[in-house]
PDB file of C-alpha atoms in Angstrom:
ATOM      1  CA  UNK A   1     -16.586  -0.464 -11.421  1.00 88.00           C
ATOM      2  CA  UNK A   2     -17.225  -3.667  -9.528  1.00 85.00           C
ATOM      3  CA  UNK A   3     -13.997  -4.227  -7.536  1.00 84.00           C
ATOM      4  CA  UNK A   4     -13.626  -7.513  -5.665  1.00 87.00           C
ATOM      5  CA  UNK A   5     -11.230  -6.062  -3.100  1.00 82.00           C
ATOM      6  CA  UNK A   6      -8.839  -3.155  -2.590  1.00 83.00           C
ATOM      7  CA  UNK A   7      -5.374  -2.658  -1.165  1.00 86.00           C
ATOM      8  CA  UNK A   8      -2.784   0.061  -0.975  1.00 92.00           C
ATOM      9  CA  UNK A   9       0.915  -0.194  -1.759  1.00 96.00           C
ATOM     10  CA  UNK A  10       4.241   1.538  -1.273  1.00 97.00           C
ATOM     11  CA  UNK A  11       7.856   0.783  -2.081  1.00 97.00           C
ATOM     12  CA  UNK A  12      10.979  -0.285  -0.229  1.00 97.00           C
ATOM     13  CA  UNK A  13      14.612  -0.606  -1.204  1.00 97.00           C
ATOM     14  CA  UNK A  14      15.082  -3.926   0.653  1.00 96.00           C
ATOM     15  CA  UNK A  15      12.311  -6.527   0.935  1.00 95.00           C
ATOM     16  CA  UNK A  16      14.275  -8.656   3.401  1.00 95.00           C
ATOM     17  CA  UNK A  17      14.696  -5.777   5.875  1.00 97.00           C
ATOM     18  CA  UNK A  18      11.081  -4.717   5.326  1.00 97.00           C
ATOM     19  CA  UNK A  19       9.792  -8.230   6.046  1.00 97.00           C
ATOM     20  CA  UNK A  20      11.833  -8.488   9.244  1.00 97.00           C
ATOM     21  CA  UNK A  21      10.701  -5.049  10.451  1.00 98.00           C
ATOM     22  CA  UNK A  22       6.998  -5.466   9.751  1.00 98.00           C
ATOM     23  CA  UNK A  23       6.956  -9.030  11.106  1.00 97.00           C
ATOM     24  CA  UNK A  24       9.312  -8.964  14.096  1.00 96.00           C
ATOM     25  CA  UNK A  25       9.138  -5.334  15.198  1.00 97.00           C
ATOM     26  CA  UNK A  26       5.542  -4.417  14.379  1.00 97.00           C
ATOM     27  CA  UNK A  27       4.100  -7.922  14.756  1.00 96.00           C
ATOM     28  CA  UNK A  28       2.180  -7.978  11.487  1.00 96.00           C
ATOM     29  CA  UNK A  29       1.529 -11.071   9.415  1.00 97.00           C
ATOM     30  CA  UNK A  30       3.695 -10.721   6.308  1.00 97.00           C
ATOM     31  CA  UNK A  31       3.056 -12.882   3.273  1.00 95.00           C
ATOM     32  CA  UNK A  32       5.566 -13.359   0.475  1.00 90.00           C
ATOM     33  CA  UNK A  33       4.296 -12.694  -3.016  1.00 80.00           C
ATOM     34  CA  UNK A  34       6.335 -13.206  -6.171  1.00 84.00           C
ATOM     35  CA  UNK A  35       6.229  -9.441  -6.671  1.00 91.00           C
ATOM     36  CA  UNK A  36       6.805  -8.354  -3.041  1.00 95.00           C
ATOM     37  CA  UNK A  37       5.291  -8.544   0.432  1.00 97.00           C
ATOM     38  CA  UNK A  38       1.653  -8.452   1.490  1.00 96.00           C
ATOM     39  CA  UNK A  39       0.985  -7.092   4.974  1.00 96.00           C
ATOM     40  CA  UNK A  40      -2.128  -8.225   6.813  1.00 95.00           C
ATOM     41  CA  UNK A  41      -3.291  -5.257   8.874  1.00 94.00           C
ATOM     42  CA  UNK A  42      -5.522  -5.262  11.956  1.00 92.00           C
ATOM     43  CA  UNK A  43      -9.130  -5.081  10.777  1.00 89.00           C
ATOM     44  CA  UNK A  44      -8.483  -7.149   7.652  1.00 89.00           C
ATOM     45  CA  UNK A  45      -6.983  -4.602   5.270  1.00 91.00           C
ATOM     46  CA  UNK A  46      -3.882  -5.425   3.250  1.00 93.00           C
ATOM     47  CA  UNK A  47      -0.923  -3.378   2.053  1.00 95.00           C
ATOM     48  CA  UNK A  48       1.465  -4.498  -0.665  1.00 96.00           C
ATOM     49  CA  UNK A  49       5.158  -3.556  -0.379  1.00 97.00           C
ATOM     50  CA  UNK A  50       7.249  -3.841  -3.509  1.00 97.00           C
ATOM     51  CA  UNK A  51      10.988  -3.477  -3.971  1.00 96.00           C
ATOM     52  CA  UNK A  52      12.084  -0.627  -6.208  1.00 95.00           C
ATOM     53  CA  UNK A  53      15.688   0.029  -7.242  1.00 93.00           C
ATOM     54  CA  UNK A  54      15.246   3.806  -7.267  1.00 96.00           C
ATOM     55  CA  UNK A  55      13.063   3.857  -4.130  1.00 97.00           C
ATOM     56  CA  UNK A  56      12.520   7.256  -2.567  1.00 97.00           C
ATOM     57  CA  UNK A  57      10.995   7.235   0.924  1.00 97.00           C
ATOM     58  CA  UNK A  58       7.470   8.589   1.203  1.00 94.00           C
ATOM     59  CA  UNK A  59       7.386  12.107   2.642  1.00 91.00           C
ATOM     60  CA  UNK A  60       3.917  11.445   4.037  1.00 94.00           C
ATOM     61  CA  UNK A  61       2.598   8.855   6.492  1.00 95.00           C
ATOM     62  CA  UNK A  62       1.944   5.580   4.655  1.00 96.00           C
ATOM     63  CA  UNK A  63       0.496   3.656   7.624  1.00 96.00           C
ATOM     64  CA  UNK A  64      -1.181   4.853  10.822  1.00 95.00           C
ATOM     65  CA  UNK A  65      -1.529   2.306  13.623  1.00 96.00           C
ATOM     66  CA  UNK A  66      -4.443   3.225  15.891  1.00 95.00           C
ATOM     67  CA  UNK A  67      -3.678   2.391  19.528  1.00 96.00           C
ATOM     68  CA  UNK A  68      -5.543   2.809  22.804  1.00 95.00           C
ATOM     69  CA  UNK A  69      -2.500   4.014  24.768  1.00 96.00           C
ATOM     70  CA  UNK A  70       0.089   5.933  22.796  1.00 96.00           C
ATOM     71  CA  UNK A  71       2.616   6.128  25.631  1.00 96.00           C
ATOM     72  CA  UNK A  72       2.554   2.344  26.002  1.00 97.00           C
ATOM     73  CA  UNK A  73       2.858   1.813  22.226  1.00 97.00           C
ATOM     74  CA  UNK A  74       5.793   4.250  21.949  1.00 97.00           C
ATOM     75  CA  UNK A  75       7.552   2.633  24.916  1.00 97.00           C
ATOM     76  CA  UNK A  76       7.052  -0.861  23.458  1.00 97.00           C
ATOM     77  CA  UNK A  77       8.372   0.140  20.028  1.00 97.00           C
ATOM     78  CA  UNK A  78      11.352   1.972  21.526  1.00 97.00           C
ATOM     79  CA  UNK A  79      12.146  -1.261  23.369  1.00 97.00           C
ATOM     80  CA  UNK A  80      12.351  -2.931  19.957  1.00 96.00           C
ATOM     81  CA  UNK A  81      14.781  -0.311  18.648  1.00 96.00           C
ATOM     82  CA  UNK A  82      12.333   2.028  16.900  1.00 97.00           C
ATOM     83  CA  UNK A  83      13.404   5.674  16.886  1.00 97.00           C
ATOM     84  CA  UNK A  84      10.670   8.296  16.907  1.00 97.00           C
ATOM     85  CA  UNK A  85      10.885  11.444  14.824  1.00 93.00           C
ATOM     86  CA  UNK A  86      11.255  14.883  16.359  1.00 92.00           C
ATOM     87  CA  UNK A  87       8.966  17.146  14.351  1.00 82.00           C
ATOM     88  CA  UNK A  88       8.146  20.829  14.747  1.00 80.00           C
ATOM     89  CA  UNK A  89       5.410  22.189  12.519  1.00 77.00           C
ATOM     90  CA  UNK A  90       6.398  25.784  13.321  1.00 72.00           C
ATOM     91  CA  UNK A  91       3.724  28.329  12.512  1.00 68.00           C
ATOM     92  CA  UNK A  92       1.324  25.553  11.452  1.00 67.00           C
ATOM     93  CA  UNK A  93       1.269  24.514  15.110  1.00 67.00           C
ATOM     94  CA  UNK A  94       2.373  21.534  17.087  1.00 74.00           C
ATOM     95  CA  UNK A  95       5.609  19.762  17.826  1.00 82.00           C
ATOM     96  CA  UNK A  96       6.580  16.405  19.234  1.00 82.00           C
ATOM     97  CA  UNK A  97       7.645  16.247  22.871  1.00 88.00           C
ATOM     98  CA  UNK A  98      10.712  14.528  24.372  1.00 90.00           C
ATOM     99  CA  UNK A  99       9.007  11.136  23.915  1.00 91.00           C
ATOM    100  CA  UNK A 100       8.350  11.840  20.225  1.00 91.00           C
ATOM    101  CA  UNK A 101       4.596  12.347  20.708  1.00 93.00           C
ATOM    102  CA  UNK A 102       2.670  15.298  19.337  1.00 90.00           C
ATOM    103  CA  UNK A 103       0.007  16.018  21.960  1.00 87.00           C
ATOM    104  CA  UNK A 104      -2.801  17.130  19.686  1.00 83.00           C
ATOM    105  CA  UNK A 105      -5.633  16.447  22.126  1.00 84.00           C
ATOM    106  CA  UNK A 106      -4.265  18.791  24.797  1.00 79.00           C
ATOM    107  CA  UNK A 107      -3.757  21.563  22.218  1.00 78.00           C
ATOM    108  CA  UNK A 108      -7.145  21.008  20.545  1.00 79.00           C
ATOM    109  CA  UNK A 109      -5.272  20.151  17.325  1.00 79.00           C
ATOM    110  CA  UNK A 110      -6.365  16.592  16.625  1.00 85.00           C
ATOM    111  CA  UNK A 111      -5.215  13.263  18.031  1.00 91.00           C
ATOM    112  CA  UNK A 112      -2.010  12.374  19.849  1.00 92.00           C
ATOM    113  CA  UNK A 113       0.393  10.944  17.276  1.00 93.00           C
ATOM    114  CA  UNK A 114       4.016   9.787  17.079  1.00 96.00           C
ATOM    115  CA  UNK A 115       5.908   9.232  13.822  1.00 95.00           C
ATOM    116  CA  UNK A 116       8.677   6.758  13.044  1.00 97.00           C
ATOM    117  CA  UNK A 117      10.218   5.301   9.909  1.00 97.00           C
ATOM    118  CA  UNK A 118      10.511   1.827   8.448  1.00 98.00           C
ATOM    119  CA  UNK A 119      13.947   0.575   7.268  1.00 97.00           C
ATOM    120  CA  UNK A 120      13.370   2.180   3.836  1.00 97.00           C
ATOM    121  CA  UNK A 121      12.632   5.599   5.378  1.00 98.00           C
ATOM    122  CA  UNK A 122       8.849   5.562   4.841  1.00 98.00           C
ATOM    123  CA  UNK A 123       6.871   7.411   7.541  1.00 97.00           C
ATOM    124  CA  UNK A 124       4.605   5.392   9.835  1.00 97.00           C
ATOM    125  CA  UNK A 125       2.753   6.479  12.964  1.00 96.00           C
ATOM    126  CA  UNK A 126       1.021   5.343  16.081  1.00 97.00           C
ATOM    127  CA  UNK A 127      -2.050   7.410  16.769  1.00 96.00           C
ATOM    128  CA  UNK A 128      -4.263   7.372  19.851  1.00 94.00           C
ATOM    129  CA  UNK A 129      -7.945   7.301  19.114  1.00 77.00           C
TER     130      UNK A 129
END
């Protein structure tokens, strides 16, 4: 295979709400395509979002936004109306705190991460690297 480029994709149930969220709330460049929306991600990658009548939200994280300061990123997004998920992994280990951040570094269980959803219910995260 000799691919010219690559991109990932996922669905939404409302392209208008998705465009507003990814543009105004997350600050990404969002291009309109005749088939959907193309997100320009930091670092040059692209993600295509397409509208699907029978959309079912992803039960996994579709986008991880790497940040230098997770507390600052969570605070900024909360100021824009983003609600963070409260997650408890039970016996697998780890749970989010009152701010919605799972403190993986302190528990030696990976990075600090906080999950939230887009308007279509797809999981996104901010992750401190």
